[in-house]
Each structure stands twice: as C-alpha cells, then as structure tokens.
Amino acid sequence: MARPSSKQVPEPTSVAGVFAWSGLKGLVEQQESVKLLHFLEGQSHVLEMIARSVPLSTVLEELMRVLEQQVDGMACSVRLLSDDRKHLIHGAAPSLPETYNQAIDGGAIGPNEGSCGTAAFLRRPVIVTDIAQDPLWAGYRNVALKAGLKACWSTPIMSGSGEVLGTFAMYHRRPFTPSSMHFDLIDIATHLARIAIERARDERERVRLWDAKRLAERYRMVLEATRDVVWEWDLESGEVSWNNNAFGSLGYSPEDSSHNVRWWTERIHAEDVERVRRGIQLAIDAGKTLWEDEFRFRRKSGTYADLFARGLIVRDEAGKAVRIVGSLQNITRRKRHEQEAKDLAERFQSATVAAAVGTWRLDVKTQFVLADASLNHLVGLKEEETVQRLTDAVRVVHPEDRARVAQALHDSLPTGRPYESDHRVVLPAGEIRWIRS
C-alpha cells in the first residue's frame, strides 16, 4: 500500500524536568527492562556531562550514541542554528559519513531544504520516509543516496522561550516510517539537546561578559596612569562612567553630572555632535577596534574646551560591540597655537604680496628649486608656483651676475651661513630688474 514520503507532524510533547516524561513513559511500555536500564544510564551520563560543562560537541556526540543504541541501523545527528539564524551548522553526527556531514554543513534553512532545513524553517517536525522520492530533498538527494541514506525525520530543537536552537534528525538506510517509540526517542533527544545547547550558550555568554570586562579593565588601568579623563560607555545600558579628572578639567562637580550618555552629548557643540555620533556608529558598524575624534565640549562656565577623544571598542565573540573604554584629552591650548600659527602664516602671505616679496626653496639633494607665484611674478614669469632644476632657474639671472650668485650659494651650503646676494634679473621683454635674494 502506497504511503506519503514526507509529512509534517505536530511537535512532540515535552515538559520541563530532567527528561521528557512522555517519551520515557512510552519507552517503559515498549522496551525490555535491561535495555531500558542501559538507556537510562546513558541519559544520566549525558546529564552529568552537561553539569560538568563538558564541551557541547562532546555532549551531543554522546547523546547521539545513546539514542542510536536503541534502534538497529539508525544514525542520529544534531545541527545547530548559525549566528545569522539563516543556516544550519554541524553539531554532532558520529555515525554519518564524514563526506555527507561536510556536504550539508552550513546549508540554508527554508521551505525546501531537506528535512532539517525545512523543520527549522517551519518550526515543526518534518518526516521524510523516502528521500529518493521526496521533493524536499531535491537539492541534497544525490549526496544523501550516495551516503546510503534513504529516510530522514527531523525535529526542531526549541529553547524555553520558543527560539529555534537547531535540529535533531534520525536517519535510516531504507525507506522507513516512524513508530510511536521513535517519537518517544525524539521527544527525549530534543529535550536533552536543548538543555545541553542552552547550558553551553549560557556558559559562552558568561565567558564573553567576563572577557569583555577584563579587557576593558586592563585598558582602563593603562589610561588611569595618565592625567586624561578616563570614561567607559556601556552600549547596552547607555550608562557612562568616568574618573575624577573629568571634573577638574571641565569645571563640573560629581553632583552636576549624570551617568546617562545624553548628559555628554548635550554638551558637545551643536556643530560637532552629529559628526561625533556618526563617527562612533561607523566605527562600530565597520568592525573597527578604535574610534577617535576631536570636538568642542561646553564647560560649566559656558565656554568651550577642545577635546580629543579616543576609545577602545570592546566586542563579544559574535563581534557585537558591548562597551567603549576611552580617554579625553584637553587640546584647547594646542588648537589655540595651531590657530595662531595659521593666522601668522596668513599675515605673512598678505605682507609678502603687498611688499612684492617672493620666496624660493632649494632641495640640496635633488637640486630642484620651488618658486612661489610671487617670485615668478617678480621676475616677469607667469604668476604660479613652479618646480624646476637649479640650472634652469638661474637662467633669469643676468649673465654677468650668474657666477657671483652661484659662488655665494656655494659658500653658504657647507657653512650654514645665510645666503644673500644683490643681483640683476632679465625679464622676458628684456627689461633688467635689480633684486635682493
């Protein structure tokens, strides 16, 4: 009698506890006492491994072996949901061919992605009794049949909060329909796998938080050795903390401030705040380790200080940014000096133009001369900056003065004495002009 090769069945019942009671009850009714005792011992061993924080892959492999001993010729596997929640990656499959495991590792979840990919997508068990005929296996049929696999029943492993953690699958080497005993085993397997996966995930999260905290603390200790303001921003809570240097340099007292990040952003100059926000977000999104920027920050007095901020972006094992630890340097004096130098250069440039003064620079090694636009205008050339060889540059000097100019330049180079010379230049139109160089 023909029967359907694939079907979706209601999710097996499971309840909280050390094991799934409905599954155990069914096995008690169906199995011999000795075989059942060995199965219970195997479950107990798996639970002990979970309690001792044995690596997840080792726990899952042992669980698969315990289950495989209950049915002759059956192979079991667990595949885990990837971090992007779009693929299934290898968890454990001790009795499946390695070539098959490698071929399906990282496969997508979706409505037609074999038994496991479909079960994870639908969040329900998917029973395929004949892989050779079932359309769900179109993309994996050849590799499965080559490995000698003819039937596959997959059930999603769900967390306590209803989140898909992975899939548990049973394979057979001939077309096969599950019995009530198989569903009982599935119920127990998914329950124990869920406990193991959630325990491993909680342990990774604990280690992640500890590592992030330890890294942030080391960086903070280095920064504390300076006189800088040291700050730490918890990106998940939005809380900012800092050392006492913040109050002396900016004029605030601890009572004036708040640990909310808004307190800081509200005091960044209106022309700078969006640039700073974008810069931080871009650094986080780009996966960078360091962020730095300069901005103006309002002191308690109402005046603005120029600050240079640098931060170490601390990430968890998944790459998510969880906190930033950094420093603030008051660079107001430096910025003032930079502005003064800029103003002086502008005044000198203005004076140079007004006094018809040109400037030049000789690279002693290359013998190239850089002449500014004012100098070229002074000797009758196009008013633009030029670079040319020294031998070409001296052609504007009057022929009778060239030897004297060359000698004066030659004498100044080894001694470091200032070069100075009054000489004539010949303009393109033939006019002669005296200049002091």
CSV table of C-alpha atoms in Angstrom, one decimal:
chain,number,residue,atom,x,y,z
A,1,MET,CA,0.0,0.0,0.0
A,2,ALA,CA,1.5,3.4,-1.0
A,3,ARG,CA,2.1,5.9,1.7
A,4,PRO,CA,3.3,9.6,1.6
A,5,SER,CA,7.0,10.0,1.7
A,6,SER,CA,7.0,13.2,3.7
A,7,LYS,CA,4.7,14.8,6.2
A,8,GLN,CA,4.7,17.4,8.9
A,9,VAL,CA,3.6,16.2,12.3
A,10,PRO,CA,2.6,18.0,15.5
A,11,GLU,CA,5.6,18.9,17.7
A,12,PRO,CA,6.1,16.0,20.2
A,13,THR,CA,5.1,16.8,23.8
A,14,SER,CA,7.8,17.6,26.3
A,15,VAL,CA,7.7,19.1,29.7
A,16,ALA,CA,10.3,20.8,31.9
A,17,GLY,CA,12.4,18.4,34.0
A,18,VAL,CA,15.4,16.2,33.9
A,19,PHE,CA,14.0,14.3,30.9
A,20,ALA,CA,10.9,14.3,28.7
A,21,TRP,CA,8.4,12.2,30.8
A,22,SER,CA,6.1,11.4,27.9
A,23,GLY,CA,8.9,9.9,25.9
A,24,LEU,CA,10.3,7.9,28.9
A,25,LYS,CA,6.8,6.6,29.7
A,26,GLY,CA,6.4,5.2,26.1
A,27,LEU,CA,9.8,3.5,26.3
A,28,VAL,CA,8.9,1.9,29.6
A,29,GLU,CA,5.9,0.4,28.0
A,30,GLN,CA,7.7,-0.9,24.9
A,31,GLN,CA,11.2,-1.9,25.8
A,32,GLU,CA,12.8,-4.7,27.8
A,33,SER,CA,13.9,-3.8,31.3
A,34,VAL,CA,17.6,-4.4,30.7
A,35,LYS,CA,17.7,-2.3,27.5
A,36,LEU,CA,15.8,0.4,29.2
A,37,LEU,CA,18.2,0.4,32.2
A,38,HIS,CA,21.1,1.0,29.8
A,39,PHE,CA,19.2,3.8,28.1
A,40,LEU,CA,18.5,5.5,31.5
A,41,GLU,CA,22.2,5.1,32.4
A,42,GLY,CA,23.1,6.7,29.1
A,43,GLN,CA,20.8,9.7,29.8
A,44,SER,CA,22.2,10.1,33.3
A,45,HIS,CA,25.7,10.1,31.9
A,46,VAL,CA,24.8,12.8,29.4
A,47,LEU,CA,23.2,15.0,32.1
A,48,GLU,CA,26.4,14.6,34.2
A,49,MET,CA,28.5,15.8,31.3
A,50,ILE,CA,26.2,18.8,30.9
A,51,ALA,CA,26.5,19.6,34.6
A,52,ARG,CA,30.4,19.3,34.4
A,53,SER,CA,30.4,21.8,31.4
A,54,VAL,CA,31.9,19.3,29.1
A,55,PRO,CA,32.2,20.8,25.6
A,56,LEU,CA,28.9,20.9,23.7
A,57,SER,CA,30.2,18.8,20.7
A,58,THR,CA,31.3,16.0,23.1
A,59,VAL,CA,28.0,16.0,24.9
A,60,LEU,CA,25.9,15.9,21.7
A,61,GLU,CA,28.0,13.1,20.3
A,62,GLU,CA,27.5,11.0,23.4
A,63,LEU,CA,23.7,11.7,23.3
A,64,MET,CA,23.6,10.6,19.7
A,65,ARG,CA,25.4,7.3,20.5
A,66,VAL,CA,23.0,6.7,23.4
A,67,LEU,CA,20.0,7.1,21.1
A,68,GLU,CA,21.5,5.1,18.3
A,69,GLN,CA,21.8,2.1,20.6
A,70,GLN,CA,18.0,1.9,20.9
A,71,VAL,CA,17.3,1.2,17.2
A,72,ASP,CA,19.4,-1.0,15.0
A,73,GLY,CA,20.7,0.7,11.8
A,74,MET,CA,19.6,4.2,12.9
A,75,ALA,CA,22.0,7.2,12.7
A,76,CYS,CA,21.3,10.4,14.6
A,77,SER,CA,22.5,14.0,14.2
A,78,VAL,CA,22.2,17.5,15.7
A,79,ARG,CA,22.7,20.6,13.6
A,80,LEU,CA,22.9,24.0,15.2
A,81,LEU,CA,21.4,27.3,14.0
A,82,SER,CA,24.2,29.7,12.9
A,83,ASP,CA,24.7,33.1,14.3
A,84,ASP,CA,22.9,34.7,11.4
A,85,ARG,CA,19.9,32.4,12.0
A,86,LYS,CA,19.8,31.5,8.3
A,87,HIS,CA,21.9,28.3,8.2
A,88,LEU,CA,22.5,25.0,10.0
A,89,ILE,CA,26.0,24.0,11.0
A,90,HIS,CA,27.4,20.7,12.2
A,91,GLY,CA,26.8,19.8,15.8
A,92,ALA,CA,27.2,16.1,16.1
A,93,ALA,CA,26.7,13.1,13.8
A,94,PRO,CA,29.1,10.3,14.9
A,95,SER,CA,27.5,7.6,12.7
A,96,LEU,CA,27.0,9.6,9.5
A,97,PRO,CA,29.7,9.5,6.7
A,98,GLU,CA,32.1,12.5,7.0
A,99,THR,CA,31.6,13.3,3.3
A,100,TYR,CA,27.9,13.7,3.9
A,101,ASN,CA,28.4,15.9,7.0
A,102,GLN,CA,30.7,18.2,5.1
A,103,ALA,CA,28.3,18.4,2.1
A,104,ILE,CA,25.4,19.6,4.2
A,105,ASP,CA,27.3,21.7,6.7
A,106,GLY,CA,26.2,25.4,6.5
A,107,GLY,CA,23.1,24.6,4.5
A,108,ALA,CA,20.4,27.2,4.4
A,109,ILE,CA,17.0,26.9,6.2
A,110,GLY,CA,14.0,27.2,4.0
A,111,PRO,CA,10.8,25.5,2.8
A,112,ASN,CA,12.5,23.0,0.5
A,113,GLU,CA,15.9,22.4,2.2
A,114,GLY,CA,15.7,18.7,3.1
A,115,SER,CA,14.3,17.5,6.4
A,116,CYS,CA,16.4,19.6,8.7
A,117,GLY,CA,16.4,22.9,6.8
A,118,THR,CA,12.6,22.7,6.4
A,119,ALA,CA,12.0,21.7,10.0
A,120,ALA,CA,14.0,24.7,11.3
A,121,PHE,CA,12.1,27.0,8.8
A,122,LEU,CA,8.6,25.7,9.7
A,123,ARG,CA,9.5,25.2,13.4
A,124,ARG,CA,7.8,21.8,13.2
A,125,PRO,CA,8.9,18.2,12.7
A,126,VAL,CA,9.3,17.1,9.1
A,127,ILE,CA,9.1,13.3,8.4
A,128,VAL,CA,10.6,12.1,5.1
A,129,THR,CA,10.1,8.4,4.7
A,130,ASP,CA,11.7,8.1,1.2
A,131,ILE,CA,14.5,10.5,0.3
A,132,ALA,CA,14.6,9.2,-3.3
A,133,GLN,CA,11.1,10.3,-4.0
A,134,ASP,CA,10.6,13.4,-1.7
A,135,PRO,CA,10.7,16.9,-3.3
A,136,LEU,CA,12.1,18.4,-0.1
A,137,TRP,CA,15.4,16.6,-0.8
A,138,ALA,CA,15.8,17.8,-4.4
A,139,GLY,CA,18.9,19.8,-3.5
A,140,TYR,CA,20.5,17.1,-1.3
A,141,ARG,CA,19.1,13.8,-2.8
A,142,ASN,CA,22.3,12.7,-4.6
A,143,VAL,CA,24.6,13.3,-1.7
A,144,ALA,CA,22.2,11.5,0.7
A,145,LEU,CA,21.7,8.5,-1.6
A,146,LYS,CA,25.4,8.2,-2.2
A,147,ALA,CA,25.9,8.0,1.6
A,148,GLY,CA,23.3,5.2,1.7
A,149,LEU,CA,20.7,7.3,3.5
A,150,LYS,CA,17.0,6.6,2.5
A,151,ALA,CA,14.9,8.2,5.2
A,152,CYS,CA,15.3,11.2,7.4
A,153,TRP,CA,13.0,12.5,10.2
A,154,SER,CA,13.9,15.9,11.6
A,155,THR,CA,12.6,17.9,14.6
A,156,PRO,CA,13.5,21.5,15.6
A,157,ILE,CA,15.2,21.9,19.0
A,158,MET,CA,13.3,24.7,20.7
A,159,SER,CA,14.6,26.9,23.6
A,160,GLY,CA,12.5,27.5,26.6
A,161,SER,CA,11.5,30.9,25.1
A,162,GLY,CA,10.4,29.3,21.8
A,163,GLU,CA,13.5,30.1,19.8
A,164,VAL,CA,14.9,27.6,17.3
A,165,LEU,CA,18.3,26.3,18.5
A,166,GLY,CA,18.9,23.7,15.9
A,167,THR,CA,17.5,20.4,14.7
A,168,PHE,CA,17.7,16.7,15.7
A,169,ALA,CA,17.4,14.1,13.0
A,170,MET,CA,17.1,10.3,12.7
A,171,TYR,CA,18.4,8.6,9.5
A,172,HIS,CA,17.7,5.1,8.2
A,173,ARG,CA,19.3,3.2,5.3
A,174,ARG,CA,15.9,2.1,3.9
A,175,PRO,CA,12.6,3.9,3.4
A,176,PHE,CA,11.1,3.9,6.8
A,177,THR,CA,8.1,5.3,8.7
A,178,PRO,CA,8.5,6.1,12.4
A,179,SER,CA,6.6,4.3,15.2
A,180,SER,CA,5.4,5.7,18.5
A,181,MET,CA,8.7,4.5,20.0
A,182,HIS,CA,10.7,6.7,17.6
A,183,PHE,CA,8.6,9.7,18.5
A,184,ASP,CA,9.3,9.0,22.2
A,185,LEU,CA,13.0,8.9,21.5
A,186,ILE,CA,12.7,12.2,19.5
A,187,ASP,CA,11.0,13.8,22.5
A,188,ILE,CA,13.8,12.8,24.8
A,189,ALA,CA,16.5,13.7,22.4
A,190,THR,CA,15.3,17.2,21.7
A,191,HIS,CA,14.8,17.9,25.4
A,192,LEU,CA,18.3,16.8,26.4
A,193,ALA,CA,19.8,18.5,23.4
A,194,ARG,CA,18.0,21.7,24.4
A,195,ILE,CA,19.4,21.5,27.9
A,196,ALA,CA,22.9,21.0,26.5
A,197,ILE,CA,22.8,23.8,24.0
A,198,GLU,CA,21.3,26.3,26.3
A,199,ARG,CA,23.8,25.5,29.0
A,200,ALA,CA,26.7,25.9,26.6
A,201,ARG,CA,25.2,29.2,25.3
A,202,ASP,CA,24.8,30.5,28.9
A,203,GLU,CA,28.4,29.5,29.6
A,204,ARG,CA,29.7,31.3,26.5
A,205,GLU,CA,27.8,34.4,27.4
A,206,ARG,CA,29.3,34.3,30.9
A,207,VAL,CA,32.8,34.0,29.5
A,208,ARG,CA,32.1,36.7,26.9
A,209,LEU,CA,31.0,39.1,29.5
A,210,TRP,CA,34.0,38.3,31.7
A,211,ASP,CA,36.4,38.6,28.8
A,212,ALA,CA,34.9,41.9,27.8
A,213,LYS,CA,35.0,43.2,31.3
A,214,ARG,CA,38.6,42.1,31.8
A,215,LEU,CA,39.8,43.7,28.5
A,216,ALA,CA,38.0,46.9,29.4
A,217,GLU,CA,39.6,46.9,32.9
A,218,ARG,CA,43.1,46.4,31.5
A,219,TYR,CA,42.7,49.3,29.1
A,220,ARG,CA,41.2,51.5,31.9
A,221,MET,CA,44.3,50.8,34.1
A,222,VAL,CA,46.6,51.9,31.3
A,223,LEU,CA,44.6,55.1,30.9
A,224,GLU,CA,44.4,55.8,34.6
A,225,ALA,CA,48.2,56.2,34.6
A,226,THR,CA,47.8,59.4,32.5
A,227,ARG,CA,46.2,62.7,33.5
A,228,ASP,CA,43.5,62.2,31.0
A,229,VAL,CA,39.8,61.9,31.6
A,230,VAL,CA,39.0,58.1,31.5
A,231,TRP,CA,35.5,57.1,30.5
A,232,GLU,CA,33.6,53.9,29.9
A,233,TRP,CA,30.3,53.6,28.0
A,234,ASP,CA,28.1,50.5,28.4
A,235,LEU,CA,26.4,50.4,25.0
A,236,GLU,CA,23.7,48.0,26.2
A,237,SER,CA,22.6,50.1,29.2
A,238,GLY,CA,23.6,53.5,27.8
A,239,GLU,CA,25.4,54.3,31.1
A,240,VAL,CA,28.7,56.3,31.1
A,241,SER,CA,31.2,56.4,33.9
A,242,TRP,CA,34.4,58.4,34.3
A,243,ASN,CA,37.2,59.1,36.7
A,244,ASN,CA,37.6,62.3,38.8
A,245,ASN,CA,39.8,64.0,36.2
A,246,ALA,CA,36.6,64.9,34.3
A,247,PHE,CA,35.6,67.4,37.0
A,248,GLY,CA,38.8,69.3,37.4
A,249,SER,CA,39.4,70.0,33.7
A,250,LEU,CA,35.9,70.8,32.7
A,251,GLY,CA,34.7,72.5,35.8
A,252,TYR,CA,31.9,70.1,36.8
A,253,SER,CA,31.4,68.5,40.1
A,254,PRO,CA,30.0,65.0,40.6
A,255,GLU,CA,26.7,66.5,41.6
A,256,ASP,CA,26.5,68.4,38.3
A,257,SER,CA,26.8,65.4,36.1
A,258,SER,CA,24.8,62.3,35.1
A,259,HIS,CA,25.8,58.8,34.1
A,260,ASN,CA,23.4,59.0,31.1
A,261,VAL,CA,25.1,59.3,27.8
A,262,ARG,CA,22.7,62.2,26.9
A,263,TRP,CA,24.4,64.4,29.5
A,264,TRP,CA,27.6,64.2,27.5
A,265,THR,CA,26.1,64.5,24.0
A,266,GLU,CA,24.0,67.6,25.1
A,267,ARG,CA,27.3,69.4,26.0
A,268,ILE,CA,29.0,68.7,22.7
A,269,HIS,CA,29.0,71.7,20.4
A,270,ALA,CA,25.9,71.8,18.1
A,271,GLU,CA,28.2,71.9,15.0
A,272,ASP,CA,30.1,68.8,16.1
A,273,VAL,CA,27.6,66.4,17.8
A,274,GLU,CA,26.2,64.8,14.7
A,275,ARG,CA,29.6,64.2,13.2
A,276,VAL,CA,30.7,62.6,16.5
A,277,ARG,CA,27.6,60.3,16.6
A,278,ARG,CA,28.1,59.2,13.0
A,279,GLY,CA,31.8,58.6,13.6
A,280,ILE,CA,31.1,56.3,16.5
A,281,GLN,CA,28.4,54.4,14.7
A,282,LEU,CA,30.5,54.0,11.6
A,283,ALA,CA,33.4,52.6,13.6
A,284,ILE,CA,31.1,50.1,15.3
A,285,ASP,CA,29.4,49.0,12.1
A,286,ALA,CA,32.8,48.7,10.3
A,287,GLY,CA,34.1,46.3,13.0
A,288,LYS,CA,36.9,48.7,14.0
A,289,THR,CA,38.7,48.4,17.3
A,290,LEU,CA,39.5,52.0,17.9
A,291,TRP,CA,37.5,55.2,17.4
A,292,GLU,CA,38.8,58.8,17.8
A,293,ASP,CA,37.6,62.3,17.0
A,294,GLU,CA,38.0,65.9,18.1
A,295,PHE,CA,35.1,68.1,19.2
A,296,ARG,CA,34.2,71.1,21.3
A,297,PHE,CA,32.7,70.5,24.7
A,298,ARG,CA,30.9,73.0,26.9
A,299,ARG,CA,32.5,73.7,30.3
A,300,LYS,CA,30.4,74.5,33.3
A,301,SER,CA,31.4,78.2,32.7
A,302,GLY,CA,29.7,78.1,29.3
A,303,THR,CA,32.9,78.4,27.3
A,304,TYR,CA,34.0,75.5,25.1
A,305,ALA,CA,37.1,73.3,25.5
A,306,ASP,CA,38.6,71.5,22.5
A,307,LEU,CA,38.8,67.8,23.4
A,308,PHE,CA,40.4,64.8,21.7
A,309,ALA,CA,38.6,61.5,22.4
A,310,ARG,CA,39.9,58.0,21.8
A,311,GLY,CA,38.0,54.8,22.6
A,312,LEU,CA,38.6,51.1,22.5
A,313,ILE,CA,35.5,49.3,21.2
A,314,VAL,CA,35.1,46.0,23.1
A,315,ARG,CA,33.2,43.3,21.3
A,316,ASP,CA,31.8,39.9,22.3
A,317,GLU,CA,32.7,36.6,20.5
A,318,ALA,CA,30.0,37.3,17.9
A,319,GLY,CA,31.5,40.7,17.1
A,320,LYS,CA,28.8,42.8,18.7
A,321,ALA,CA,30.1,46.0,20.3
A,322,VAL,CA,29.2,45.9,24.0
A,323,ARG,CA,31.2,48.8,25.5
A,324,ILE,CA,33.7,51.5,24.7
A,325,VAL,CA,36.5,52.4,27.1
A,326,GLY,CA,38.5,55.5,26.3
A,327,SER,CA,40.1,58.8,27.3
A,328,LEU,CA,39.6,62.5,26.8
A,329,GLN,CA,42.5,65.0,26.3
A,330,ASN,CA,42.0,68.7,26.6
A,331,ILE,CA,43.7,70.1,23.5
A,332,THR,CA,42.4,73.6,23.8
A,333,ARG,CA,46.0,75.1,24.1
A,334,ARG,CA,47.2,73.1,21.1
A,335,LYS,CA,44.3,74.2,19.0
A,336,ARG,CA,44.9,77.8,20.0
A,337,HIS,CA,48.6,77.5,19.0
A,338,GLU,CA,47.6,75.9,15.7
A,339,GLN,CA,45.2,78.8,15.0
A,340,GLU,CA,47.8,81.4,15.9
A,341,ALA,CA,50.3,79.7,13.5
A,342,LYS,CA,47.7,79.7,10.8
A,343,ASP,CA,46.9,83.4,11.4
A,344,LEU,CA,50.6,84.3,11.3
A,345,ALA,CA,51.1,82.4,8.0
A,346,GLU,CA,48.1,84.3,6.5
A,347,ARG,CA,49.5,87.6,7.7
A,348,PHE,CA,52.9,86.8,6.3
A,349,GLN,CA,51.4,85.8,3.0
A,350,SER,CA,49.5,89.1,2.9
A,351,ALA,CA,52.6,91.0,3.7
A,352,THR,CA,54.6,89.1,1.0
A,353,VAL,CA,52.1,90.1,-1.7
A,354,ALA,CA,51.9,93.7,-0.6
A,355,ALA,CA,55.7,94.1,-0.5
A,356,ALA,CA,56.3,92.2,-3.8
A,357,VAL,CA,58.4,89.6,-1.9
A,358,GLY,CA,58.8,86.2,-3.4
A,359,THR,CA,60.1,83.0,-1.8
A,360,TRP,CA,62.0,80.0,-3.0
A,361,ARG,CA,63.3,76.8,-1.6
A,362,LEU,CA,66.2,74.6,-2.9
A,363,ASP,CA,66.3,70.9,-2.3
A,364,VAL,CA,70.1,70.3,-2.0
A,365,LYS,CA,69.9,66.6,-2.8
A,366,THR,CA,67.8,66.8,-5.9
A,367,GLN,CA,68.9,70.3,-7.0
A,368,PHE,CA,65.3,71.3,-7.6
A,369,VAL,CA,64.0,74.8,-6.8
A,370,LEU,CA,60.5,75.5,-5.7
A,371,ALA,CA,59.5,79.1,-6.5
A,372,ASP,CA,56.2,80.6,-5.3
A,373,ALA,CA,53.8,82.6,-7.5
A,374,SER,CA,55.1,86.0,-6.1
A,375,LEU,CA,58.7,85.3,-7.0
A,376,ASN,CA,57.8,84.2,-10.6
A,377,HIS,CA,55.7,87.4,-10.9
A,378,LEU,CA,58.7,89.4,-9.7
A,379,VAL,CA,61.0,88.1,-12.4
A,380,GLY,CA,58.4,88.6,-15.1
A,381,LEU,CA,57.1,85.0,-15.4
A,382,LYS,CA,53.6,83.6,-15.1
A,383,GLU,CA,52.2,84.1,-11.6
A,384,GLU,CA,52.1,80.5,-10.4
A,385,GLU,CA,54.1,78.1,-8.2
A,386,THR,CA,56.8,76.2,-10.2
A,387,VAL,CA,59.4,73.5,-9.6
A,388,GLN,CA,62.4,73.3,-11.8
A,389,ARG,CA,66.1,72.4,-11.8
A,390,LEU,CA,68.5,74.9,-10.3
A,391,THR,CA,70.4,75.1,-13.7
A,392,ASP,CA,67.1,76.2,-15.3
A,393,ALA,CA,66.1,78.6,-12.5
A,394,VAL,CA,69.3,80.7,-12.7
A,395,ARG,CA,68.8,81.5,-16.4
A,396,VAL,CA,66.7,84.5,-15.3
A,397,VAL,CA,69.8,85.9,-13.6
A,398,HIS,CA,71.9,88.4,-15.7
A,399,PRO,CA,74.7,86.6,-17.4
A,400,GLU,CA,77.3,88.9,-15.8
A,401,ASP,CA,76.0,88.0,-12.3
A,402,ARG,CA,75.5,84.3,-12.5
A,403,ALA,CA,79.0,83.3,-11.4
A,404,ARG,CA,78.8,85.5,-8.4
A,405,VAL,CA,75.3,84.2,-7.4
A,406,ALA,CA,76.5,80.6,-7.8
A,407,GLN,CA,79.6,81.3,-5.7
A,408,ALA,CA,77.5,82.9,-2.9
A,409,LEU,CA,75.2,79.9,-2.9
A,410,HIS,CA,78.1,77.5,-3.0
A,411,ASP,CA,79.7,79.2,0.0
A,412,SER,CA,76.6,79.2,2.2
A,413,LEU,CA,75.7,75.5,1.9
A,414,PRO,CA,78.6,73.8,3.7
A,415,THR,CA,78.8,76.5,6.4
A,416,GLY,CA,75.1,77.1,7.1
A,417,ARG,CA,75.6,80.8,6.8
A,418,PRO,CA,72.6,82.8,5.4
A,419,TYR,CA,72.7,83.2,1.6
A,420,GLU,CA,72.4,86.8,0.5
A,421,SER,CA,73.0,88.4,-2.9
A,422,ASP,CA,72.1,91.6,-4.8
A,423,HIS,CA,71.9,90.8,-8.5
A,424,ARG,CA,70.1,91.6,-11.7
A,425,VAL,CA,67.5,89.5,-13.5
A,426,VAL,CA,66.5,89.8,-17.1
A,427,LEU,CA,62.7,89.9,-17.7
A,428,PRO,CA,61.2,88.2,-20.8
A,429,ALA,CA,60.7,91.5,-22.5
A,430,GLY,CA,64.4,92.4,-22.0
A,431,GLU,CA,63.9,94.7,-19.0
A,432,ILE,CA,66.6,94.5,-16.3
A,433,ARG,CA,65.5,94.5,-12.7
A,434,TRP,CA,67.6,94.5,-9.5
A,435,ILE,CA,66.5,92.2,-6.7
A,436,ARG,CA,67.9,91.1,-3.4
A,437,SER,CA,68.0,87.3,-2.9
